CSV table of C-alpha atoms and ligand atoms in Angstrom, one decimal:
chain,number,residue,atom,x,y,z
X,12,UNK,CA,-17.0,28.8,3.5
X,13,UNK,CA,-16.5,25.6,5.3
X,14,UNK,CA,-18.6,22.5,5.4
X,15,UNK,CA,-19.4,20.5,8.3
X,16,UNK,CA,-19.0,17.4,7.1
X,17,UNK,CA,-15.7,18.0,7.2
X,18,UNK,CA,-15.2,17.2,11.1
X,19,UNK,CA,-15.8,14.1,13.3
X,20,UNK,CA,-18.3,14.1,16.1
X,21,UNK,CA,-15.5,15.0,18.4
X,22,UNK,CA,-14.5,18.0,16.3
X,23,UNK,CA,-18.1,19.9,15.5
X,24,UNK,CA,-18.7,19.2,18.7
X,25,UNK,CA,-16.0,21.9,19.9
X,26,UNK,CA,-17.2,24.1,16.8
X,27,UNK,CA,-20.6,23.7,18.4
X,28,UNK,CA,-19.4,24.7,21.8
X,29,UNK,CA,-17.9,27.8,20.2
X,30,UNK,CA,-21.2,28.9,19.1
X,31,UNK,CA,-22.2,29.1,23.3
X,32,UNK,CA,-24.4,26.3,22.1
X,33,UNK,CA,-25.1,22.5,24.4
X,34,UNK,CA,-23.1,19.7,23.5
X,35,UNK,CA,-26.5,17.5,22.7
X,36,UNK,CA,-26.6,19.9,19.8
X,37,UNK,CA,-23.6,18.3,18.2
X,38,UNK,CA,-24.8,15.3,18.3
X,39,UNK,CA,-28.1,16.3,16.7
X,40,UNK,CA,-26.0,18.0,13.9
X,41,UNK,CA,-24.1,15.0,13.5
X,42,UNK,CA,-27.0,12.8,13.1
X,43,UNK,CA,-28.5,15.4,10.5
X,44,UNK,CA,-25.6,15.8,8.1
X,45,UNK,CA,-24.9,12.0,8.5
X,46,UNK,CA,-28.7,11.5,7.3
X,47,UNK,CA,-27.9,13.8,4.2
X,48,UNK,CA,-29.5,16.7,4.7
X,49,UNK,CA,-28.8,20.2,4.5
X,50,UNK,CA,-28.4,22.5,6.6
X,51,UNK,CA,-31.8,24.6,6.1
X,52,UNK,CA,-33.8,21.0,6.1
X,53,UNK,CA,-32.9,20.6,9.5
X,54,UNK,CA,-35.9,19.8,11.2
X,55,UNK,CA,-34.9,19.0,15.4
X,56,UNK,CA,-32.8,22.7,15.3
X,57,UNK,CA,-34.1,26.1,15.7
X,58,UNK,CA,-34.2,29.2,13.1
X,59,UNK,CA,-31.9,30.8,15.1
X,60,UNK,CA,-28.8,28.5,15.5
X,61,UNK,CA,-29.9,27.3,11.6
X,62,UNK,CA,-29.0,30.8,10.7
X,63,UNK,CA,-25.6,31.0,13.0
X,64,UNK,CA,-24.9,27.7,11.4
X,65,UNK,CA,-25.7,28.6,7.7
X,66,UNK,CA,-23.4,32.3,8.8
X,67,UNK,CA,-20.9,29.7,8.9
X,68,UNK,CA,-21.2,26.8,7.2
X,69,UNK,CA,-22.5,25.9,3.4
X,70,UNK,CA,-25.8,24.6,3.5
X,71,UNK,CA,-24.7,21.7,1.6
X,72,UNK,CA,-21.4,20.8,-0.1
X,73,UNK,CA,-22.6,19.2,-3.3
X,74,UNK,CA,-25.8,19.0,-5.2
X,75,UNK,CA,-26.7,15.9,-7.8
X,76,UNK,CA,-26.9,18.3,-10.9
X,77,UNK,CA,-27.3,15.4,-13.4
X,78,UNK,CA,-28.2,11.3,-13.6
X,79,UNK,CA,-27.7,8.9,-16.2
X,80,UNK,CA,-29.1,5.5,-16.0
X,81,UNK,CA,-28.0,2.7,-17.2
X,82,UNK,CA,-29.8,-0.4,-18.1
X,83,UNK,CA,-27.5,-3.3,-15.6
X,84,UNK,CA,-29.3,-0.6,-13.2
X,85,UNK,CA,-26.3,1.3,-12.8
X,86,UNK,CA,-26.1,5.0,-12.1
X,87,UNK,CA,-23.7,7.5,-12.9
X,88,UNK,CA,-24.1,10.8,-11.1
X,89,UNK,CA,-22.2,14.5,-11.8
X,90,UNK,CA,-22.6,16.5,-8.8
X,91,UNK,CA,-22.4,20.5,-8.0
X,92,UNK,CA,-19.9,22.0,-5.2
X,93,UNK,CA,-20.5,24.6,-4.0
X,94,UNK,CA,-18.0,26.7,-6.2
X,95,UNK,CA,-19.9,25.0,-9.2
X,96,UNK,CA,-17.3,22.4,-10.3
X,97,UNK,CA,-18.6,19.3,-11.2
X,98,UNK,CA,-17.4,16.1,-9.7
X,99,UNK,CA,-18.4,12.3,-10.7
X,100,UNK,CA,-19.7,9.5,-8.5
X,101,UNK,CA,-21.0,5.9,-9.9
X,102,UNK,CA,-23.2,3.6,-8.1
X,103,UNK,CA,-23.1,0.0,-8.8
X,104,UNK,CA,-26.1,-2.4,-7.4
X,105,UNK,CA,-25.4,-5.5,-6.8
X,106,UNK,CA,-27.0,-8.9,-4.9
X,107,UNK,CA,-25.1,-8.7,-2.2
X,108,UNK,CA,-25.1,-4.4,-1.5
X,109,UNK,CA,-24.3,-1.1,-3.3
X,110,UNK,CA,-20.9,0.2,-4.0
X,111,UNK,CA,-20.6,3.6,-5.0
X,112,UNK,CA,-17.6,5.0,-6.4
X,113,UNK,CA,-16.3,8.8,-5.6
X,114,UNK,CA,-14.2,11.2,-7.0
X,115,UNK,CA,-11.5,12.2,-4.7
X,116,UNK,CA,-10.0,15.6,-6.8
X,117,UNK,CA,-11.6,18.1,-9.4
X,118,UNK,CA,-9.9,16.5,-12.2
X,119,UNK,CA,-6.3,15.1,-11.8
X,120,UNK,CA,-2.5,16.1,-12.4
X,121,UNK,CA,-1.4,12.5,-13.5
X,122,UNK,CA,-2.2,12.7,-17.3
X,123,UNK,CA,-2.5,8.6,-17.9
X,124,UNK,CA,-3.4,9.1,-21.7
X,125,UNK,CA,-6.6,6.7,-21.4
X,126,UNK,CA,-8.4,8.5,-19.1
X,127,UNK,CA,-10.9,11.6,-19.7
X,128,UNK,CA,-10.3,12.4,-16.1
X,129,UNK,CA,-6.9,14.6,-16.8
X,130,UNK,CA,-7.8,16.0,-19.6
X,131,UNK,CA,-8.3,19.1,-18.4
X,132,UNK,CA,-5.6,19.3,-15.5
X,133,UNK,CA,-6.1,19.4,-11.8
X,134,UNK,CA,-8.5,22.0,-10.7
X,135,UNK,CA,-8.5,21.4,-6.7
X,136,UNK,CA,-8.3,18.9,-4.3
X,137,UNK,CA,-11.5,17.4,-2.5
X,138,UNK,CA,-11.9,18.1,1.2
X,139,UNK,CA,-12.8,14.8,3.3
X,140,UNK,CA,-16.3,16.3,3.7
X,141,UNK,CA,-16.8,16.9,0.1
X,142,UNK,CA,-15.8,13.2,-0.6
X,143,UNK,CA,-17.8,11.8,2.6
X,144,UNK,CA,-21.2,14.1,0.9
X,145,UNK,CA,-20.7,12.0,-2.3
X,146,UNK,CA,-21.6,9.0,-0.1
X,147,UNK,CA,-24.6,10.6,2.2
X,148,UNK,CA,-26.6,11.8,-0.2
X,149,UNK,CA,-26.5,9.1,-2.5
X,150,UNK,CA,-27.2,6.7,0.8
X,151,UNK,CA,-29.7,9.4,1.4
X,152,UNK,CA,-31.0,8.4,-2.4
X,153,UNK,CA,-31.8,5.2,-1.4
X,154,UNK,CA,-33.4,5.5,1.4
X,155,UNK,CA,-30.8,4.8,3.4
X,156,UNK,CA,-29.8,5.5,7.1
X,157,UNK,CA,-27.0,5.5,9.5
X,158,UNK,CA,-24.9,2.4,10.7
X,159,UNK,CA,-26.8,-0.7,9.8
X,160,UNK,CA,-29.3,1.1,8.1
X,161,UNK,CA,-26.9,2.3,5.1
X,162,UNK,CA,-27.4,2.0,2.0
X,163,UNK,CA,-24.0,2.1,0.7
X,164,UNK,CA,-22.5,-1.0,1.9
X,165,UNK,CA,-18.5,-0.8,-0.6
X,166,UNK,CA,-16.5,2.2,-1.5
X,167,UNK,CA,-14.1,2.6,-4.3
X,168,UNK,CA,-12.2,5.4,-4.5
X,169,UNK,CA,-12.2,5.4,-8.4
X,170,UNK,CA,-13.6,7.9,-9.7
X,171,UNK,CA,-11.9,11.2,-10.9
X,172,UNK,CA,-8.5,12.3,-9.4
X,173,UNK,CA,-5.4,10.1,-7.7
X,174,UNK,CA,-6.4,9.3,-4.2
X,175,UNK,CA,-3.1,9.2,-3.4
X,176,UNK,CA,-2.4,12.8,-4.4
X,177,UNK,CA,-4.9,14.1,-2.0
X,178,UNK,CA,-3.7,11.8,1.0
X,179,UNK,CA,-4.6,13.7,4.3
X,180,UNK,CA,-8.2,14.5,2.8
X,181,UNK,CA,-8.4,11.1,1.8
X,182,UNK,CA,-7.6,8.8,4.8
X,183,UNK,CA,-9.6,11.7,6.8
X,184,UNK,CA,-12.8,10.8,4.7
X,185,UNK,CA,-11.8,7.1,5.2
X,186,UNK,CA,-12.3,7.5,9.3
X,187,UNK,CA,-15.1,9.5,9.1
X,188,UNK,CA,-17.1,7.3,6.7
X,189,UNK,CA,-16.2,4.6,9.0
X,190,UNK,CA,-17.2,6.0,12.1
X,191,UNK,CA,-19.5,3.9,14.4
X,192,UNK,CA,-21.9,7.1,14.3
X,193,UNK,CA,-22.0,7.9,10.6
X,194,UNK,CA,-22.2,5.0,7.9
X,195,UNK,CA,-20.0,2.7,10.4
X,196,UNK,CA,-18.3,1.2,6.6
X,197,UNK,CA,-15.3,-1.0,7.3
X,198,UNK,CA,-12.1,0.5,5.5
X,199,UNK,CA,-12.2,-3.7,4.6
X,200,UNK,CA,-14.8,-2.7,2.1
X,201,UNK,CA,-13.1,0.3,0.9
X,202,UNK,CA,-10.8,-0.2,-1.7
X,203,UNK,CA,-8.0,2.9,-2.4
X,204,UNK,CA,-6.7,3.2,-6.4
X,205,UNK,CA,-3.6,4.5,-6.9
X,206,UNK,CA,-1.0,4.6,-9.8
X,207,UNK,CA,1.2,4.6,-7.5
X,208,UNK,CA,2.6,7.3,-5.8
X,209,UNK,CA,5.3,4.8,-4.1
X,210,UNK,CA,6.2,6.7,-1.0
X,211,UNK,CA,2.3,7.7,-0.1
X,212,UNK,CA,1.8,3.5,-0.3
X,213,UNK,CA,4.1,3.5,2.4
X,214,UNK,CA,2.0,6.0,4.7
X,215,UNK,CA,-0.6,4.8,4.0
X,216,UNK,CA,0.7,0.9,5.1
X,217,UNK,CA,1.4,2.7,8.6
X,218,UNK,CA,-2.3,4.0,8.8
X,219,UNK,CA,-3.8,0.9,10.3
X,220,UNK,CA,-6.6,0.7,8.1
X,221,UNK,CA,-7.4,-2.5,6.2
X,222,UNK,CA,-8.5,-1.3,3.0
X,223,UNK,CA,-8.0,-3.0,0.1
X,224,UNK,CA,-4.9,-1.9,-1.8
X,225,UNK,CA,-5.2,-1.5,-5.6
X,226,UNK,CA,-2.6,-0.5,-8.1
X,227,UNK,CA,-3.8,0.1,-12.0
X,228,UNK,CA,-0.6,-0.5,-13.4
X,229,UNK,CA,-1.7,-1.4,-16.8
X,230,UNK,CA,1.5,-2.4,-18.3
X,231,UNK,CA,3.8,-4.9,-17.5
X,232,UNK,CA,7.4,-3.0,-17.8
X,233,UNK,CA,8.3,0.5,-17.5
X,234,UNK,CA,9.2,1.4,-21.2
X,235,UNK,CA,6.0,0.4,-22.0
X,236,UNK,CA,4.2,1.9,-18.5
X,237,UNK,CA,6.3,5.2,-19.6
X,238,UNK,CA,4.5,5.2,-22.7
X,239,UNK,CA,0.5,5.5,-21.4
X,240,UNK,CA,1.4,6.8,-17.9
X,241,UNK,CA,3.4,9.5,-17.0
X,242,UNK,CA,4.2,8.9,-13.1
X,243,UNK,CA,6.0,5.3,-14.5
X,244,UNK,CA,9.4,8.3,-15.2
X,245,UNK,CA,9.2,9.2,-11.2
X,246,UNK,CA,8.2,5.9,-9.8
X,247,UNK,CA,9.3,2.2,-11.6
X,248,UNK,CA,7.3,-0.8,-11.3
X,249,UNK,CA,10.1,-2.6,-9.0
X,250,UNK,CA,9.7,0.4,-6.7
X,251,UNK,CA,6.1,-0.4,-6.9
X,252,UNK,CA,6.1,-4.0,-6.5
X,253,UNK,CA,8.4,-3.4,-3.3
X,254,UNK,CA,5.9,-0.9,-2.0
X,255,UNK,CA,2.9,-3.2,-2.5
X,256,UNK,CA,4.7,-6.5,-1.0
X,257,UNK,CA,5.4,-4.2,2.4
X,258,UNK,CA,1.4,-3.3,2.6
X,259,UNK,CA,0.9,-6.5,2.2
X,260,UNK,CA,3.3,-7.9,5.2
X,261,UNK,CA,1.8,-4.4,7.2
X,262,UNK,CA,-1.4,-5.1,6.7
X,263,UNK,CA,-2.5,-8.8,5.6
X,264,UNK,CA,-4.4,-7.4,3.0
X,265,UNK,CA,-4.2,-9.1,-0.4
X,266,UNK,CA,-3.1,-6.2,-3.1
X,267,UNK,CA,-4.9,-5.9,-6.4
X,268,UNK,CA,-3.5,-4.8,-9.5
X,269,UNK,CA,-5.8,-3.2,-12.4
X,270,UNK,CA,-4.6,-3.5,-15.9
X,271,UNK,CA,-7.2,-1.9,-18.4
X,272,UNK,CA,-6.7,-3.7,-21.7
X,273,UNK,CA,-5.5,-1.5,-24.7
X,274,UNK,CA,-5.9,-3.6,-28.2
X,275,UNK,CA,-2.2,-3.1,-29.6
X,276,UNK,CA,-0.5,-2.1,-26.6
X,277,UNK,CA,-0.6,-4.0,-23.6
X,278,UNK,CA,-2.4,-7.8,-24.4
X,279,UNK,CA,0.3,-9.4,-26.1
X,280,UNK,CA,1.6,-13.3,-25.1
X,281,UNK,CA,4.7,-11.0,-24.0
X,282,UNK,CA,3.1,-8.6,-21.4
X,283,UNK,CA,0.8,-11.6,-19.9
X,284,UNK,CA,3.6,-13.5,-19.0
X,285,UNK,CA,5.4,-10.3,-17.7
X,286,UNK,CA,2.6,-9.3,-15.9
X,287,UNK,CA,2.3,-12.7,-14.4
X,288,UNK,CA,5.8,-12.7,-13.3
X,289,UNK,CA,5.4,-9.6,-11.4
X,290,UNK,CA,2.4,-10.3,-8.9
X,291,UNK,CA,4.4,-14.2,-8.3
X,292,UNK,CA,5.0,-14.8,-5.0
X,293,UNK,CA,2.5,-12.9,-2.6
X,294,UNK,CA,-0.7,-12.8,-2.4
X,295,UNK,CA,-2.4,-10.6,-6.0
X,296,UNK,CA,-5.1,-10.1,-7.8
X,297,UNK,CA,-5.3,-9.0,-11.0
X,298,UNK,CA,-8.7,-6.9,-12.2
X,299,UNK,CA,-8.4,-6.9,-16.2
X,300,UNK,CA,-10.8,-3.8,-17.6
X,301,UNK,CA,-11.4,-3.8,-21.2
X,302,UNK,CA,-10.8,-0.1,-22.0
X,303,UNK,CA,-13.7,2.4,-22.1
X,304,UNK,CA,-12.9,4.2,-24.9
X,305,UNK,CA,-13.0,7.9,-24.7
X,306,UNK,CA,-13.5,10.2,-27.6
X,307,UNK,CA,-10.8,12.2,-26.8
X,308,UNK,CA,-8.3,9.4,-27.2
X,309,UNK,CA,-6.8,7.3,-30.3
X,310,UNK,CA,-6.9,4.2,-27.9
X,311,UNK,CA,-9.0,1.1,-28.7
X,312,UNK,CA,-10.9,-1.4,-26.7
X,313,UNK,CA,-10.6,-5.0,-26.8
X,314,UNK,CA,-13.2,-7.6,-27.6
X,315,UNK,CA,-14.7,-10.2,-25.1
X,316,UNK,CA,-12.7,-12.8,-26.6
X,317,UNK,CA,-9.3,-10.9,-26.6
X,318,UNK,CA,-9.5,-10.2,-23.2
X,319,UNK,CA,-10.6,-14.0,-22.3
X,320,UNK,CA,-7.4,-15.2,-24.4
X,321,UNK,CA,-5.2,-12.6,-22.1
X,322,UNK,CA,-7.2,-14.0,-18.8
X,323,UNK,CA,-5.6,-17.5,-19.6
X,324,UNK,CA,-2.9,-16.4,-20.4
X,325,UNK,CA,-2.3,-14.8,-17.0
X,326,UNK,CA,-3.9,-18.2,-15.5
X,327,UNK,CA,-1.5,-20.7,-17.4
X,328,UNK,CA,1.1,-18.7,-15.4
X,329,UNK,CA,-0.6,-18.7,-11.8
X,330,UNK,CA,-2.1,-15.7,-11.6
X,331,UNK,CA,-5.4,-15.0,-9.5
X,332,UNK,CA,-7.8,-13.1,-12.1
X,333,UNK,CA,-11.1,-11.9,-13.3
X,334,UNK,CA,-12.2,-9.7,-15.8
X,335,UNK,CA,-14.5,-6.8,-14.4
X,336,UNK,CA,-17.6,-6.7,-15.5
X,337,UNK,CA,-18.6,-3.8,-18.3
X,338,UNK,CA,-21.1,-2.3,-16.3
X,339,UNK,CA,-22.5,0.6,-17.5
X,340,UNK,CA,-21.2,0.9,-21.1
X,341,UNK,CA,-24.6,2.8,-22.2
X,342,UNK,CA,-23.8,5.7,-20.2
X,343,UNK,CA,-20.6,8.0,-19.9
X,344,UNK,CA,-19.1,5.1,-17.9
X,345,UNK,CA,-15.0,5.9,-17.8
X,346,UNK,CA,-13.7,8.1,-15.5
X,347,UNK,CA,-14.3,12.0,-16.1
X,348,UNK,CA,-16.7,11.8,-19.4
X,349,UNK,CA,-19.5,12.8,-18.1
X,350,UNK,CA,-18.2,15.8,-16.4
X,351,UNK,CA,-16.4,16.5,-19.3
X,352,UNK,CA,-20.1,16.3,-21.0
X,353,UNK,CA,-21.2,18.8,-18.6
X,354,UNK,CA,-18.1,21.2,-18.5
X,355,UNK,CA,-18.0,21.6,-22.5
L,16,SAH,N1,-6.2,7.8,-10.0
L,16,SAH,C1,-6.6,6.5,-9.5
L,16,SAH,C2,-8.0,6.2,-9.4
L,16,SAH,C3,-8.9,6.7,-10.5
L,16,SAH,S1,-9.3,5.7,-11.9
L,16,SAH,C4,-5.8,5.4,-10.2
L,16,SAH,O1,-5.1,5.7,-11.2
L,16,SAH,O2,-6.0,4.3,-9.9
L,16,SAH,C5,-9.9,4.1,-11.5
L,16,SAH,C6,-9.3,3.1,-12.5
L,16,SAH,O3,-9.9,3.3,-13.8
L,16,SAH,C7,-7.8,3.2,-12.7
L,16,SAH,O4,-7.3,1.9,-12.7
L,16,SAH,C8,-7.7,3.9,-14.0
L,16,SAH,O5,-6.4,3.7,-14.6
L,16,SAH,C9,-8.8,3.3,-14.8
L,16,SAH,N2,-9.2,4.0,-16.0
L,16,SAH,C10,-9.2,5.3,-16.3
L,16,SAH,N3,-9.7,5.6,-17.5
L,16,SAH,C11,-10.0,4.4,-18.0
L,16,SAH,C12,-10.6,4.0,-19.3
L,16,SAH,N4,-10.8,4.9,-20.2
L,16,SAH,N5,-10.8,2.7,-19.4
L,16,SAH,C13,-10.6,1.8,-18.5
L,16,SAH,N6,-10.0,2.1,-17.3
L,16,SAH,C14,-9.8,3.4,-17.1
């Protein structure tokens, strides 16, 4: 069945017209599903176009099935589609608003060996409404509203599956999150991860949509890239450097490189000064994430003080970059645990 959070105003408007119901109705739906609610829960439409609707349409695309809570007051959520997979979402509170960050695929095909995410394969691609539901009912959550009245204030579109990989869907959700109408959130305050599927970078630079840019590249040369990521034998980090530097010119948007710190691996003196070298000469930033380890891998984390040592490293040779904060490391923080928790 489909789900009509899939379509802009414009769209279930003509789906509503269809029906041989009045335009105003659109609207009303609109305002309904952008408030988080279901179908059924409805309250301003009648039985009767409720159940030509719910003939249709799912009542609602996704459920919260589960919640862990961390103590920083983060939450990490696995939600229910309607075909029962289970999808993860993680919202972060800070001072200045709440970011959440949604799963764009069930599962992913990229296989980085880190990440729980992949373990398992792609199942399916997320439709733009299923992503955009992540975000409404957890605004919904929080008591939140539409336009200036959200709750949600940042996206990051980091949780399970390669946004990239999913593009249409994706930079669909993108205009429809940011609709006037709906949660009105600038793409300038929704950052796209990627590992860099080079010619989708390029599309996406043509899109006119500032958001912000960010590559986990997590190693500084291509044998070693090869070694913990897969799509490093289709796509080479020149390729991707290239890519990045023409977003950047396209768009004005500074680009930001992820690099999750494996002990052993990738924090050598070496790889600091190689990763350095590569972000030189436009404007970078480089987001350092000691690795969440996940049971499933041989991988190990770094300290606090390793990954200090490897932040001045990067700084003695220029670089722009911070060391993101371990939120969460109570709960099934990385990417794809907790589902796989659920799914086991
Ligand atoms: N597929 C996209 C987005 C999903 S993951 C991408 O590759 O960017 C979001 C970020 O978390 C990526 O940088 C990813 O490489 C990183 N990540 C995945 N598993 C991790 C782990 N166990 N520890 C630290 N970072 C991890």
């Amino acid at each position: 069945m489909e789900i009509l959070q899939d379509y802009s105003l414009d769209e279930l408007t003509q789906k509503i017209l269809a029906l041989n119901e009045q335009k105003f109705r659109a609207k009303q739906i609109y305002d309904n599903i952008n408030l988080g609610k279901s179908i059924s829960s409805f309250s301003n439409i009648s039985k009767d176009l409720k159940a030509k609707l719910l003939a249709e349409y799912e009542d609602i695309p996704l459920k919260i099935h589960t919640e862990q809570h961390s103590h920083d007051g983060t939450i990490k959520f696995a939600y229910e589609l309607s075909d029962k997979n289970i999808i993860e979402g993680v919202l972060m509170q800070y001072k200045y608003g709440n970011t959440l960050c949604v799963s764009t695929q069930v599962g992913c095909r990229m296989g980085c060996k880190f990440c729980a995410s992949t373990l398992h394969g792609l199942t399916r691609n997320l439709t733009a409404g299923e992503i955009l539901a992540q975000v409404l009912v957890v605004n919904a959550l929080l008591g939140g509203k539409t336009g200036k009245h959200r709750k949600i204030t940042n996206i990051v579109l980091m949780g399970m599956g390669e946004p990239l990989d999913n593009y249409d869907n994706v930079v669909k959700f993108i205009r429809l999150v940011s609709a006037p109408e709906s949660l009105n959130i600038s793409p300038r305050n929704i950052s796209v991860s990627t590992c860099g599927l080079v010619p989708n970078i390029y599309r996406l630079a043509e899109e006119s949509l500032p958001i912000i840019l960010t590559i986990s590249l997590h190693a500084p040369n291509d044998t070693l890239r090869k070694t913990i990521m897969p799509i490093a034998n289709r796509y080479s980090i020149d390729e991707i450097i290239k890519a990045t530097k023409y977003y950047f010119e396209k768009t004005g948007r500074r680009v930001v490189f992820e690099y999750a710190l494996i002990d052993g691996v990738n924090n050598t003196r070496e790889c600091a000064i190689e990763l350095a070298k590569l972000v030189r000469g436009f404007p970078t930033h480089i987001n350092l994430i000691p690795l969440n380890e996940v049971k499933e891998r041989a991988l190990k984390t770094v300290s606090h003080k390793q990954a200090e040592q490897f932040k001045a490293m990067l700084e003695q040779q220029g670089a722009s970059v911070t060391i993101r904060r371990t939120m969460a490391d109570d709960i099934d923080g990385a990417c794809g645990q907790l589902r796989n928790h659920i799914v086991e």
